[in-house]
Structure formats: structure tokens, C-alpha cells
Coordinates of C-alpha atoms and ligand atoms in Angstrom, one line a residue:
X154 CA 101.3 154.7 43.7
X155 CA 97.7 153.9 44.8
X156 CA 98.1 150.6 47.6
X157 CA 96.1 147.8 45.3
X158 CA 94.5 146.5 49.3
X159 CA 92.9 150.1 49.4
X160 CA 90.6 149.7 46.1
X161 CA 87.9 151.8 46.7
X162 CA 84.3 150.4 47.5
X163 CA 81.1 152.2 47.3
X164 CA 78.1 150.5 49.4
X165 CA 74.2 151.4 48.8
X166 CA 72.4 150.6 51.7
X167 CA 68.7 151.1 51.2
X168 CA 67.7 150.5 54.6
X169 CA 64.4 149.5 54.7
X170 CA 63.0 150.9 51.1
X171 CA 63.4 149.4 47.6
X172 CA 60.8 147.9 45.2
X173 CA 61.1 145.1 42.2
X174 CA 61.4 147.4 39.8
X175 CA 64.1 149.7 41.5
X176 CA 66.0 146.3 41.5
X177 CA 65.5 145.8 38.0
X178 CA 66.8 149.3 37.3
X179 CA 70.0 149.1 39.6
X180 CA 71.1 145.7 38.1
X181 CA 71.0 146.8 34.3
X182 CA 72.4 150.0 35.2
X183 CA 75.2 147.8 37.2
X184 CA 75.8 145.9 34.5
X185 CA 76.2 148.8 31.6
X186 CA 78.8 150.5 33.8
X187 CA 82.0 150.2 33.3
X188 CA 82.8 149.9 37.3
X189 CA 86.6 148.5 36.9
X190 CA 88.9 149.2 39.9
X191 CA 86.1 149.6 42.7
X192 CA 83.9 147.2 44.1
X193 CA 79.9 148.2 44.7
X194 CA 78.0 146.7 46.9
X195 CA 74.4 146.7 47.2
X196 CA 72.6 146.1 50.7
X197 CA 68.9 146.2 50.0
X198 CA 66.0 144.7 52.6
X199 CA 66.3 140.8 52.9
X200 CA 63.8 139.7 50.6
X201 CA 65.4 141.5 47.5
X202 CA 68.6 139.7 47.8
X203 CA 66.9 137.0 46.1
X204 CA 65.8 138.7 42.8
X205 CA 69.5 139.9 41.8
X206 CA 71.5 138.6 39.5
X207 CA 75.0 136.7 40.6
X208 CA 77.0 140.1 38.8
X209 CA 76.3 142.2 41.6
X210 CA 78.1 141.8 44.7
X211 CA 75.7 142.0 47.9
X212 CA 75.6 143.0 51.6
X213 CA 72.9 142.6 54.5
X214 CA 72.1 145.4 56.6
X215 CA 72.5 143.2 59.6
X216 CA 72.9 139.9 60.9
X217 CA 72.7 138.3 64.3
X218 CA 75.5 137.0 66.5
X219 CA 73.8 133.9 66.6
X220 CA 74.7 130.9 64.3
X221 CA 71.0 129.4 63.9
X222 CA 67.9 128.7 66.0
X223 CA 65.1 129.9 67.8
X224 CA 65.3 133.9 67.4
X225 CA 62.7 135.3 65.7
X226 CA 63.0 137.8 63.0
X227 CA 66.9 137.2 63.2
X228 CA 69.0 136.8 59.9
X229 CA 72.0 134.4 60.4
X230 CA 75.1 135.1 58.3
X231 CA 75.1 131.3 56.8
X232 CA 71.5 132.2 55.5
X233 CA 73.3 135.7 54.2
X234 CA 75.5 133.3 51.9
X235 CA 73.4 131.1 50.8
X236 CA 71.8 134.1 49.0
X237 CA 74.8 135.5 48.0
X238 CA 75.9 138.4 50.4
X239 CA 79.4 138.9 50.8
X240 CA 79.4 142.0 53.2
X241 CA 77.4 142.5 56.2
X242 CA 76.6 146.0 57.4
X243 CA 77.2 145.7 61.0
X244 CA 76.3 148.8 63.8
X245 CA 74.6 151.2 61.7
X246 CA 74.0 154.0 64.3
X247 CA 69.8 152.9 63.4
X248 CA 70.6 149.7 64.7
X249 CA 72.7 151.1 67.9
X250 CA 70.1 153.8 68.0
X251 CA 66.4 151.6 67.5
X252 CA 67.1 148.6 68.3
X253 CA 70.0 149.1 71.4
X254 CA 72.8 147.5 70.1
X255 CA 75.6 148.2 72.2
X256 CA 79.6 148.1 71.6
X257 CA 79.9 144.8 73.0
X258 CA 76.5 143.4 70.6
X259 CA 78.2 144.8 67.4
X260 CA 81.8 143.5 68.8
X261 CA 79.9 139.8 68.5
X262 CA 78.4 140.3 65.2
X263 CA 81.5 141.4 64.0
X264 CA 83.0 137.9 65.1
X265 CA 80.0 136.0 64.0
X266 CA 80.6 137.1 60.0
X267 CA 84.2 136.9 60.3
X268 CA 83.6 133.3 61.0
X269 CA 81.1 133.1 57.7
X270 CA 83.6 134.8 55.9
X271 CA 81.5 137.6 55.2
X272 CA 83.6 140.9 55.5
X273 CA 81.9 143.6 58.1
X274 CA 81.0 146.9 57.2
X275 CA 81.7 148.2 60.6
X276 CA 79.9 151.2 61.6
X277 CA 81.3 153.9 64.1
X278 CA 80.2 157.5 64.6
X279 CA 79.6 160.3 66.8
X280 CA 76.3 162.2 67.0
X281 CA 77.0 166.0 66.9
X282 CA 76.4 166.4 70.9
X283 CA 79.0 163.9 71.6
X284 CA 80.9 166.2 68.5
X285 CA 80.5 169.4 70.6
X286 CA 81.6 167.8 73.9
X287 CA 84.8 167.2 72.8
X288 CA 85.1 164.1 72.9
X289 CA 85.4 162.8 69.8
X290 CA 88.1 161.0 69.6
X291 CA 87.5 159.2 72.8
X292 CA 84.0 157.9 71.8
X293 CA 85.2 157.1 68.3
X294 CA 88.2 155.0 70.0
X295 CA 85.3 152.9 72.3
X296 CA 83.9 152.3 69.5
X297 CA 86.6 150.5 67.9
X298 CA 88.2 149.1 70.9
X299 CA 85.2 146.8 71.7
X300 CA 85.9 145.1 68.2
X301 CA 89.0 145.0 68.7
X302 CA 88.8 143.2 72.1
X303 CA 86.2 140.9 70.7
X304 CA 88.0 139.6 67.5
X305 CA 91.9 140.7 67.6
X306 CA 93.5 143.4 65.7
X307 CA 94.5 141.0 62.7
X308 CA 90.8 141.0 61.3
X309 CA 90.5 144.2 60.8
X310 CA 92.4 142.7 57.7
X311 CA 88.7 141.6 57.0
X312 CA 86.9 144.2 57.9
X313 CA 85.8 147.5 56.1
X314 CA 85.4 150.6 58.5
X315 CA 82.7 153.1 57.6
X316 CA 82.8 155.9 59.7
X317 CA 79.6 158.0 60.2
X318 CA 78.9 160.9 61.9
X319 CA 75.5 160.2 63.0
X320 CA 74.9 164.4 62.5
X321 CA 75.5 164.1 58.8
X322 CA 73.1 160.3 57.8
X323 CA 70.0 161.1 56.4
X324 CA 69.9 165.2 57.0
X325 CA 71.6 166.4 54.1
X326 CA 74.4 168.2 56.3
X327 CA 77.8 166.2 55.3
X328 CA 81.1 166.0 56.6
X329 CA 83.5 168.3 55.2
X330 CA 85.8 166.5 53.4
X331 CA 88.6 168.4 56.3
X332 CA 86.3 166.5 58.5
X333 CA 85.8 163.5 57.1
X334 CA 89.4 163.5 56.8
X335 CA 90.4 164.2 60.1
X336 CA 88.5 161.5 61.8
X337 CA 89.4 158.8 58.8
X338 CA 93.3 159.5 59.9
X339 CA 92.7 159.8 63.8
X340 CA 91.2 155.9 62.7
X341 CA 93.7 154.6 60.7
X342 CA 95.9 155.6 63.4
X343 CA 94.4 154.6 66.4
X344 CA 94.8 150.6 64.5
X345 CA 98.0 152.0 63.5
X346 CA 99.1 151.5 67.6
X347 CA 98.2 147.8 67.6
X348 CA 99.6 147.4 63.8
X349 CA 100.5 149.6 61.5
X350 CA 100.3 147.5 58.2
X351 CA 96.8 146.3 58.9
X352 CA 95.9 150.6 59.8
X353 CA 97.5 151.1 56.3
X354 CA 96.2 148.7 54.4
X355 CA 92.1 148.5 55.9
X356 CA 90.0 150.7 53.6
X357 CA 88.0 153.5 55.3
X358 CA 84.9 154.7 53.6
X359 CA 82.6 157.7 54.5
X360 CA 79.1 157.9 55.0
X361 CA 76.6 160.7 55.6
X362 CA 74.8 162.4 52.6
X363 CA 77.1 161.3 50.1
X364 CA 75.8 162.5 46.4
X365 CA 76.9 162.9 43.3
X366 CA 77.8 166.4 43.8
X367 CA 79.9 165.9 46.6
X368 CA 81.4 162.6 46.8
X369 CA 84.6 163.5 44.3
X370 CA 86.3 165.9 47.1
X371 CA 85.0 163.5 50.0
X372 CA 86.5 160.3 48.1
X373 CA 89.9 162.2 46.9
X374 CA 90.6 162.6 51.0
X375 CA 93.9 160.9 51.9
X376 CA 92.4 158.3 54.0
X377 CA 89.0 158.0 52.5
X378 CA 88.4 154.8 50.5
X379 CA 84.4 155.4 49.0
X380 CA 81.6 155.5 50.6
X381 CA 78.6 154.2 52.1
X382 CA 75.5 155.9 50.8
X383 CA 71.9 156.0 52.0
X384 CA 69.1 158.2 50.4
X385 CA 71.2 158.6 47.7
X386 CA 72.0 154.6 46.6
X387 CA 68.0 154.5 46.0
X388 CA 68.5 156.8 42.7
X389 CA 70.9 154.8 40.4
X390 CA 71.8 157.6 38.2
X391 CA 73.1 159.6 41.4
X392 CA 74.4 156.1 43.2
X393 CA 76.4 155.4 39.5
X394 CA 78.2 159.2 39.5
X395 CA 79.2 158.4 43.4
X396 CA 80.2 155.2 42.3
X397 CA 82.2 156.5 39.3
X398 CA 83.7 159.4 41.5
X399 CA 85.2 156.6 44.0
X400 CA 87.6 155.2 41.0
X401 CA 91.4 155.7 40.9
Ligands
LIG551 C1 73.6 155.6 55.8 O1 72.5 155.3 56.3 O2 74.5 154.7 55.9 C2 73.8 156.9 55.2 C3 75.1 157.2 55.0 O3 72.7 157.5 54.8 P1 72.7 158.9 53.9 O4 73.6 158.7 52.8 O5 71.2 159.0 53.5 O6 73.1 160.0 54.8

């Protein structure tokens, strides 16, 4: 029996591409499919959140820490609402790498959408040095460990994990679904220590060159709950057959 908490979620994130027309084209094709027992979200660039329509559930691609005020260029997560998101992307490995966000930043923009209601998309991964050192499981633990010190283990009832691999975003080289697998269990067991029925219940999704042709045997892993897709969320015939792979 599938555990209802774990319905799987797919999440486009367009970074920063995306025209009028391409958000024409994702709503109707939204809107014709019959996307019953997963949830899609859509995270284009700011100013598109605007132009869709209330049937299609949105993210941000970031957010600051702050609640309002003088920081230029920022995004608050009350101004997120107010133009409907309901997730928040939060320490894409772009963000950790271009703009320096540390563990500790992306432990307080964590806390900062938990307190607009807005459930994180929270972002760990290894780049494929830090994969060859060995280390793995230690970075992917620091990683984790700074949110978990920031907001408390009982969020992570709130909060999606979307793990990575910094190797496979954007290059066309994806996990193995072995791999994908083994790090999405090493995860759900490392929250398992602090508390096993938030570890069993918090949906895990992969990211990293998801496409239609591969995301079935990524998204019929064990501990894998759907994905978050890049390049491939900007063609909505290829985001709609990853979409349709994710459902039970
Ligand atoms: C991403 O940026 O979150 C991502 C997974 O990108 P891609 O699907 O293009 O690898």
C-alpha cells in the first residue's frame, strides 16, 4: 500500500528562461491533463508568476531570509503568496554555487518560508569531486544537519527534500536510478535517527537530467517521490510524460 503523505510531486524549475507564450502553452497543457494523484509545481522567473492562472500550483526559485525591507533585488516569501506560490525552491547548488549561499544562509531561508507557510524545496547534493573523495555521505549529512539545527527536526514534516547531485543538473549525465536510490535511503535515514515517522513520511524527489525517457525507472526507486526537473520542464510535452511517469 502506497503511504497517502508520500504522493509524488514533480517540480519544473525554469531557472532563469521562460517567455509569455511558453506560459500559455504549460497552463493549457496543465489543464488538459489528467494529473490526479501527484502534485506539479511550476517555478518559473518572478515576473511570470503573475500571468498564471490560480489551477496551477507555483514555487519561487528563491526567497530571502528576510521578512521585508531595504534589500535590493530580494524576493520576500509574503510577496511569494501574495502571487500565489506555495513552494519555495531553497539552495539550488546555482544559488550555493553563484551567489555563495552557505549551509547556515539556506538553514535561514528554510525557517523564513516555514514561517509563511510556504513548504521548501530543500536542495542538497554533492558535486562529483566531493563524489570521488568519498565522502558522500558526510557532505550530504552537513547539508541536512544545518536545517535541522536551524528549524528542528519536526518541519521536515513541511519540507520537500530534493536531492541533487550537482554532476548530474544540466549535463545530461543522470543518476542511476541504483544511485539515486542509494543516496534517497542514506537520507531518509539519516532523519530516520532524529525521527523515524517524519524520515518515513517526507517525500524525497530527484533531480538531475530527468526526461521523459528516464524518469519511470528513477521515479519507481523505493525512496524516490518525483522529481525536480530543469532543462527538461521548459518543453511541456517532455515535462507532461515525467509528470505522468511520477503517478502511482
Ligand atoms: C535543476 O536545475 O534543478 C535540474 C535538475 O536541472 P536539469 O533537469 O536540467 O538537470
Amino acid at each position: 500500500m502506497e503511504n497517502p503523505a508520500r504522493r509524488p510531486i514533480v517540480a519544473g524549475n525554469w531557472k532563469m528562461n521562460g517567455s509569455r507564450p511558453l506560459v500559455d502553452l504549460m497552463q493549457n497543457q496543465l489543464e488538459h491533463a489528467d494529473l490526479e494523484h501527484l502534485d506539479v509545481v511550476i517555478c518559473p522567473p518572478l515576473p511570470y508568476l503573475g500571468l498564471f492562472k490560480s489551477s496551477v500550483t507555483l514555487g519561487a526559485q528563491n526567497m530571502s531570509h528576510f521578512e521585508s525591507g531595504a534589500h535590493t533585488g530580494e524576493v520576500s516569501g509574503s510577496i511569494l503568496k501574495e502571487f500565489g506560490c506555495s513552494y519555495v525552491i531553497v539552495g539550488h547548488s546555482e544559488r550555493r554555487a553563484d551567489n555563495h549561499e552557505s549551509n547556515a544562509n539556506v538553514a535561514l531561508k528554510v525557517a523564513a518560508a516555514l514561517n509563511m507557510k510556504l513548504t521548501p524545496i530543500l536542495c542538497v547534493g554533492e558535486s562529483g569531486s566531493v563524489r570521488d573523495s568519498g565522502k558522500l555521505f558526510t557532505f550530504m549529512a552537513g547539508q541536512i544537519d544545518a536545517v535541522i539545527k536551524q528549524v528542528g527536526i519536526a518541519q521536515f514534516s513541511n519540507i520537500v527534500l530534493a536531492y541533487e547531485p550537482i554532476w548530474a543538473i544540466g549535463t545530461g549525465k543522470t543518476a542511476s536510478p541504483a544511485q539515486a536510490q542509494e543516496v534517497h535511503q542514506f537520507l531518509r535515514g539519516h532523519l530516520a535517527k532524529q525521527d523515524p515517522n517524519i524520515a518515513a513520511n517526507i517525500k524525497i524527489v530527484y533531480g538531475g537530467s530527468v526526461k521523459g525517457s528516464n524518469a519511470k525507472e528513477l521515479f519507481s526507486q523505493k525512496d524516490v517521490d518525483g522529481g525536480l526537473i530543469g532543462g527538461a520542464s521548459l518543453d511541456p510535452k517532455d515535462f507532461l510524460s515525467i509528470c505522468l511517469a511520477a503517478k502511482q
